[in-house]
Amino acid sequence: MKEENGKVTKLPIEGKRNILITSALPYVNNVPHLGNIIGCVLSADVFARYCRLRGYNAIYICGTDEYGTATETKALEENCSPKEICDKYHAIHKEVYDWFNISFDEFGRTSSPNQTEVCQAIFKRLFDNNWLSENTMQQLYCDTCEKFLADRLVEGNCPTPGCEYDSARGDQCEKCGKLLNPTELKDPRCKVCQKSPRIRDTDHLFLELPLLKDRLEKYINEMSVVGLWSQNAIQTTNSWLREGLRQRCITRDLKWGVPVPHEKYSDKVFYVWFDAPIGYVSITSCYTPEWEKWWKNPENVELYQFMGKDNVPFHTVMFPSTLLGTGENWNLMKTISVTEYLNYEAGKFSKSKGIGVFGNDAKDTSIPVEVWRYYLLTNRPEVSDTLFTWPDLQAKLNSELLNNLGNFINRVLSFIVKPEGQGYGSIIPAIPDDVSADSHELTKKLANDVSAYLDQYIEAMEKVKLKQGLKIAMSISSEGNRYLQEAEFWRLYKDNKSLCSLVMKTAVGIVYLLACLLEPFMPSLTLEVFRQLNLSAETHLSLSDEKGDIDSAKRPWEIISAGHKIGIPQPLFRELKDEEVEFYREKFAGSQADRSVRAEAFKVAEQLKKTKVSVGSGKKKSSANSSNEAKNKAVAEPDISITRLDIRVGLIKKAQKHPDADALYVEEIDVGEEQPRTVVSGLVKYIPLDEMQNRKVCVLCNLKPATMRGIKSHAMVLAASNDDHSKVELVEPPTDAVVGERVTFPGHEGNPDEVLNPKKKVWETLQVDLHSNEELVACYKDVPLTTSAGICKVSSIRGGSIK
């Protein structure tokens, strides 16, 4: 560590593992979408956080790519200067990445003076070493605009057979990915004025890639093996080599860019493919004036680079050739991690067309950042394109985060925090001498499984298989849930408190371990879990070999000391409901332009409502007609009133586990009829089987019967759940309530439907107002569920949803 101008910077340390991490510099002409975020900055952030967690000396460098045609084009669109565009969008990018908790050591800009200095120095070395040549090339010139057209100012039909995309850019076809020269396009047109340009001669400088071929191939053949390059990177690179390397132009007829330091070419700038990768170096020079210790120190520094698949040849062919051509001792990339495309619903994410969810969109939803990070990383397109869909995000949140991870952590901490006699009064218990982890088979098995998972996690992360690493970490959470269920800790607390202490001390160690393993993926979640554990992340967050963290993690009952007082547990996740998913799906449908039109239409509609414009002639309908219509409507469809529900006091005569579903109970419940009703309930994870026997409950009796895993359920037991569904309790009538009597709602009178019509959504409409209040009373709105013996209540959940 070194302090420079009040900023602490890291430099390579002899004898330590020094890792320099970069992600492809996001272009500054637009807001990044989720495909951009997972493709480079988020993936690199996960690896950077992992490296820090392991105690490696790592820095993460990134910034906005600001020069080139795309910026000039955007400036033309927004009627401002390129610098103003860059200032505006750099700030937007920074804000989005800050919200996504991207932990850059330096997030810079390629329009800095440092970029000019480093880029021109590299050019001079290439020029002096005779790796550059001068050539006249034909370029499209627009007579209307009176200028040569840079690649991105030209559009036309892709010349690739079988593609022929009609909006291919002059540098690359967005559809097939083929790199192009503008003159190769069929039917080219100027993007500014839409006129057909003509071809004119212009002199430019070229990098002689064919002359560097032997050095480049030697580097690729060695490093692709040592650095375990991803298969898609190897395939793309080999494809370029097979086609034969060609000289590549490094200059452009533009004003916005790094000036070429050569008298003949002083009116030109460097082509963005040449200067953008040099941005990694110049941004590091903004981080520390001793930047060469990171970039010209291959014996002590490993370079890891992250990007989307369309950036591969710039990083495996062009940038290494540039550095090799200088003759200096540069760090060349050791490992490259490449993603395919993340697609959106039915099509592709597209910045230019405004399709998909963008960084600022995610920020403006009610979905927390850790959920967005988790979903993008479980869906990371490592070997093939993957698809973002709202129902899939909902399923992963509700099933994997809420019911697996959140449920495990909350169960453990909530039990420990219970007062003595029910739990441990927030104090981590000691393990008594009469029990040991080595002699308890269930704990011993858990430790062995966790140990194996931990080794697999480290192997996956070292190979930059991030999705696999996350999946392994979540498997440990599943093991934790299974351990709690099989140990039956709630019964042990009554029957064998010594063994219960071992189980809970082990379980809280797994909570800590999960917080560490998941920090690279969901750092905000980790901070919250550490807060609930009452531990400092700054002090305790580590998985370092040097500190022995890995060995101690394999004995989870030893991780957190006995006597430590934990904090207050809180739900970690909230259920994402169907109506929210539908809302977001509709909100983000189509392009950003479509959304603007919809938003404007909504404003107009709201304004019309306020002005109360009358229909037709403007005369009101007669009150008699209105009255008749209302009566007819009432006959056709009764009001959705709480009295339409047939809720009764029931007595569970017998409860057992469903033979074909681990999460379901099958109960026989007396509801005051000749025969008990068979009811199937998803309560296994929340209420022990012995607590389900011979118990009075509230039962909704007029739902349409439904078959659940082969057994028909003829009613529903009412239960309350907290926000993240990690805790569920039965709604209980008073002990003296009469079995079979109807639960009523004072002030509401009426007869129940014989059977609720599922198409009319009566239950779904009323259920949203069923809840437990601060006094633990079960209510519809503010009216208590009432029996002849008194009101119905829950045990401990305040503000819970009843269903």
XYZ file of N, CA and C in Angstrom, residues 122-226:
315
model
N 3.615 4.820 -27.142
C 3.578 3.487 -27.763
C 3.676 3.608 -29.278
N 2.990 4.593 -29.851
C 3.052 4.817 -31.300
C 4.493 5.084 -31.746
N 5.188 5.933 -31.008
C 6.564 6.288 -31.391
C 7.471 5.068 -31.370
N 7.276 4.176 -30.380
C 8.082 2.955 -30.330
C 7.800 2.069 -31.552
N 6.542 1.945 -31.911
C 6.171 1.144 -33.079
C 6.750 1.748 -34.356
N 6.694 3.070 -34.441
C 7.194 3.776 -35.632
C 8.708 3.604 -35.754
N 9.404 3.783 -34.615
C 10.871 3.659 -34.608
C 11.320 2.228 -34.916
N 10.465 1.247 -34.510
C 10.828 -0.159 -34.722
C 10.370 -0.693 -36.089
N 9.862 0.235 -36.917
C 9.459 -0.108 -38.288
C 8.322 -1.140 -38.381
N 7.403 -1.095 -37.427
C 6.240 -1.976 -37.497
C 5.034 -1.267 -38.128
N 5.227 -0.020 -38.552
C 4.139 0.735 -39.169
C 4.457 1.001 -40.638
N 3.426 1.059 -41.442
C 3.606 1.378 -42.863
C 2.592 2.447 -43.264
N 2.892 3.137 -44.394
C 1.971 4.160 -44.914
C 1.312 3.627 -46.175
N 0.042 3.877 -46.271
C -0.687 3.409 -47.444
C -1.809 4.367 -47.789
N -2.100 4.388 -49.063
C -3.281 5.140 -49.492
C -4.452 4.170 -49.497
N -5.539 4.589 -48.885
C -6.711 3.727 -48.872
C -7.918 4.485 -49.408
N -8.835 3.745 -49.866
C -10.069 4.352 -50.348
C -11.072 4.417 -49.192
N -11.647 5.591 -49.051
C -12.595 5.793 -47.952
C -13.828 6.522 -48.476
N -14.928 6.270 -47.852
C -16.167 6.921 -48.258
C -16.159 8.386 -47.838
N -16.522 9.242 -48.766
C -16.545 10.689 -48.522
C -17.957 11.192 -48.839
N -18.499 11.987 -47.925
C -19.840 12.532 -48.127
C -19.712 13.967 -48.636
N -20.151 14.207 -49.849
C -20.085 15.557 -50.414
C -21.046 16.508 -49.711
N -22.150 15.987 -49.217
C -23.128 16.837 -48.521
C -22.554 17.334 -47.199
N -21.928 16.421 -46.449
C -21.351 16.794 -45.146
C -19.925 17.329 -45.268
N -19.339 17.176 -46.466
C -17.982 17.644 -46.751
C -16.937 17.063 -45.803
N -16.978 15.735 -45.652
C -15.956 15.087 -44.820
C -15.900 13.592 -45.126
N -14.723 13.002 -44.795
C -14.601 11.562 -44.861
C -15.495 10.966 -43.774
N -16.102 9.856 -44.087
C -17.017 9.228 -43.135
C -16.286 8.106 -42.389
N -16.203 8.278 -41.095
C -15.640 7.209 -40.267
C -16.599 6.022 -40.278
N -16.082 4.870 -39.840
C -16.823 3.612 -39.956
C -18.261 3.711 -39.461
N -18.420 4.294 -38.278
C -19.748 4.290 -37.652
C -20.670 5.367 -38.211
N -20.142 6.175 -39.113
C -21.017 7.151 -39.773
C -21.551 6.604 -41.096
N -21.272 5.316 -41.323
C -21.761 4.662 -42.543
C -22.587 3.448 -42.148
N -23.719 3.263 -42.823
C -24.526 2.063 -42.666
C -24.862 1.526 -44.058
N -25.133 0.221 -44.106
C -25.500 -0.378 -45.383
C -25.815 -1.845 -45.198
N -25.874 -2.597 -46.303
C -26.171 -4.026 -46.240
C -24.888 -4.815 -46.013
N -24.951 -5.753 -45.080
C -23.779 -6.595 -44.792
C -23.438 -7.439 -46.018
N -22.155 -7.486 -46.393
C -21.768 -8.257 -47.585
C -21.615 -9.749 -47.317
N -21.712 -10.172 -46.054
C -21.492 -11.579 -45.724
C -22.622 -12.447 -46.270
N -22.303 -13.466 -47.062
C -23.352 -14.350 -47.613
C -24.176 -14.971 -46.489
N -25.482 -14.934 -46.650
C -26.366 -15.508 -45.647
C -26.772 -14.538 -44.559
N -26.086 -13.399 -44.463
C -26.437 -12.402 -43.447
C -27.232 -11.269 -44.097
N -26.515 -10.425 -44.837
C -27.118 -9.334 -45.606
C -28.008 -8.423 -44.755
N -27.609 -8.261 -43.474
C -28.317 -7.358 -42.559
C -28.310 -5.947 -43.131
N -29.484 -5.277 -43.125
C -29.587 -3.994 -43.835
C -29.131 -2.780 -43.033
N -28.703 -2.998 -41.768
C -28.221 -1.867 -40.962
C -26.836 -2.148 -40.398
N -26.008 -2.846 -41.181
C -24.640 -3.122 -40.731
C -23.844 -1.824 -40.677
N -23.020 -1.687 -39.625
C -22.162 -0.503 -39.499
C -20.921 -0.674 -40.359
N -20.227 0.428 -40.575
C -19.034 0.407 -41.405
C -17.864 -0.331 -40.806
N -17.902 -0.619 -39.494
C -16.779 -1.324 -38.865
C -17.123 -2.770 -38.516
N -18.426 -3.038 -38.300
C -18.808 -4.376 -37.862
C -20.313 -4.584 -38.064
N -20.674 -5.793 -38.441
C -22.102 -6.115 -38.547
C -22.592 -6.582 -37.189
N -23.592 -5.898 -36.648
C -24.121 -6.216 -35.322
C -24.830 -7.569 -35.309
N -25.301 -8.000 -36.488
C -26.060 -9.253 -36.554
C -25.142 -10.476 -36.593
N -24.185 -10.505 -37.530
C -23.338 -11.696 -37.668
C -21.981 -11.548 -36.974
N -21.634 -10.322 -36.540
C -20.383 -10.088 -35.816
C -19.159 -9.905 -36.688
N -19.302 -9.976 -38.000
C -18.172 -9.868 -38.929
C -17.589 -8.457 -38.899
N -16.257 -8.363 -38.760
C -15.594 -7.064 -38.832
C -15.525 -6.636 -40.300
N -15.754 -5.361 -40.570
C -15.873 -4.872 -41.943
C -15.053 -3.614 -42.176
N -14.818 -3.316 -43.436
C -14.390 -1.985 -43.859
C -15.605 -1.315 -44.499
N -15.758 0.008 -44.330
C -16.947 0.684 -44.860
C -17.166 0.454 -46.352
N -16.057 0.353 -47.111
C -16.197 0.195 -48.568
C -16.731 -1.184 -48.960
N -16.754 -2.128 -48.000
C -17.275 -3.461 -48.290
C -18.805 -3.497 -48.246
N -19.413 -2.500 -47.590
C -20.868 -2.488 -47.465
C -21.555 -2.357 -48.821
N -22.677 -3.030 -48.952
C -23.499 -2.853 -50.151
C -24.481 -1.703 -49.902
N -24.691 -0.889 -50.893
C -25.613 0.262 -50.805
C -25.346 1.112 -49.558
N -24.100 1.620 -49.416
C -23.787 2.412 -48.214
C -24.534 3.745 -48.208
N -24.747 4.274 -47.002
C -25.396 5.589 -46.861
C -24.782 6.304 -45.662
N -24.713 7.627 -45.772
C -24.199 8.470 -44.687
C -25.226 8.483 -43.560
N -24.778 8.218 -42.349
C -25.695 8.150 -41.217
C -26.242 9.530 -40.860
N -25.518 10.589 -41.213
C -25.948 11.948 -40.852
C -27.022 12.455 -41.809
N -26.754 12.361 -43.120
C -27.680 12.958 -44.100
C -28.417 11.926 -44.952
N -28.065 10.614 -44.783
C -28.702 9.512 -45.508
C -28.407 9.507 -47.017
N -27.470 10.375 -47.472
C -27.093 10.400 -48.895
C -26.049 9.311 -49.160
N -25.929 8.925 -50.419
C -24.929 7.927 -50.796
C -23.550 8.585 -50.895
N -22.558 8.115 -50.166
C -21.211 8.693 -50.243
C -20.459 8.148 -51.462
N -19.335 8.780 -51.786
C -18.481 8.293 -52.876
C -17.111 7.927 -52.309
N -16.377 7.158 -53.066
C -15.061 6.701 -52.613
C -13.993 7.714 -53.011
N -13.101 8.061 -52.028
C -11.973 8.965 -52.289
C -10.713 8.401 -51.667
N -9.571 8.765 -52.205
C -8.286 8.325 -51.652
C -7.927 9.169 -50.437
N -7.308 8.500 -49.433
C -6.791 9.215 -48.260
C -5.611 8.408 -47.705
N -4.570 9.091 -47.229
C -3.367 8.418 -46.712
C -3.527 8.096 -45.222
N -3.069 6.873 -44.833
C -3.185 6.453 -43.429
C -1.991 5.609 -43.021
N -1.864 5.407 -41.710
C -0.817 4.562 -41.143
C -1.402 3.210 -40.759
N -0.600 2.139 -40.965
C -1.070 0.775 -40.710
C -0.100 0.039 -39.787
N -0.651 -0.803 -38.910
C 0.166 -1.706 -38.107
C 0.357 -2.991 -38.911
N 1.628 -3.385 -39.086
C 1.945 -4.554 -39.922
C 1.793 -5.848 -39.123
N 0.557 -6.269 -38.935
C 0.293 -7.503 -38.188
C 0.973 -8.729 -38.819
N 1.021 -8.865 -40.156
C 1.670 -10.058 -40.725
C 3.130 -10.198 -40.302
N 3.837 -9.069 -40.132
C 5.246 -9.126 -39.742
C 5.411 -9.546 -38.278
N 4.353 -9.346 -37.474
C 4.399 -9.699 -36.045
C 3.814 -11.082 -35.785
N 3.427 -11.789 -36.845
C 2.679 -13.043 -36.725
C 3.411 -14.094 -35.884
N 4.693 -14.300 -36.102
C 5.421 -15.355 -35.370
C 5.439 -15.075 -33.875
N 5.747 -13.832 -33.515
C 5.779 -13.479 -32.090
C 4.389 -13.633 -31.464
N 3.385 -13.195 -32.205
C 2.017 -13.257 -31.702
C 1.575 -14.710 -31.503
N 1.827 -15.563 -32.488
C 1.405 -16.961 -32.384
C 2.122 -17.671 -31.235
N 3.384 -17.355 -31.020
C 4.132 -17.956 -29.893
C 3.461 -17.574 -28.570
N 3.110 -16.302 -28.442
C 2.423 -15.838 -27.228
C 1.069 -16.544 -27.064
N 0.265 -16.598 -28.140
C -1.074 -17.191 -28.061
C -0.988 -18.681 -27.716
N -0.098 -19.411 -28.371
C 0.022 -20.853 -28.137
C 0.419 -21.172 -26.703
N 1.296 -20.354 -26.135
C 1.740 -20.593 -24.753
C 0.680 -20.144 -23.750
N 0.233 -18.894 -23.886
C -0.598 -18.300 -22.843
C -2.024 -18.839 -22.844
N -2.552 -19.253 -23.999
C -3.916 -19.787 -24.014
C -4.010 -21.070 -23.192
N -2.871 -21.790 -23.079
C -2.838 -23.017 -22.272
C -2.592 -22.674 -20.807
N -1.544 -21.885 -20.561
C -1.196 -21.510 -19.177
C -2.339 -20.736 -18.518
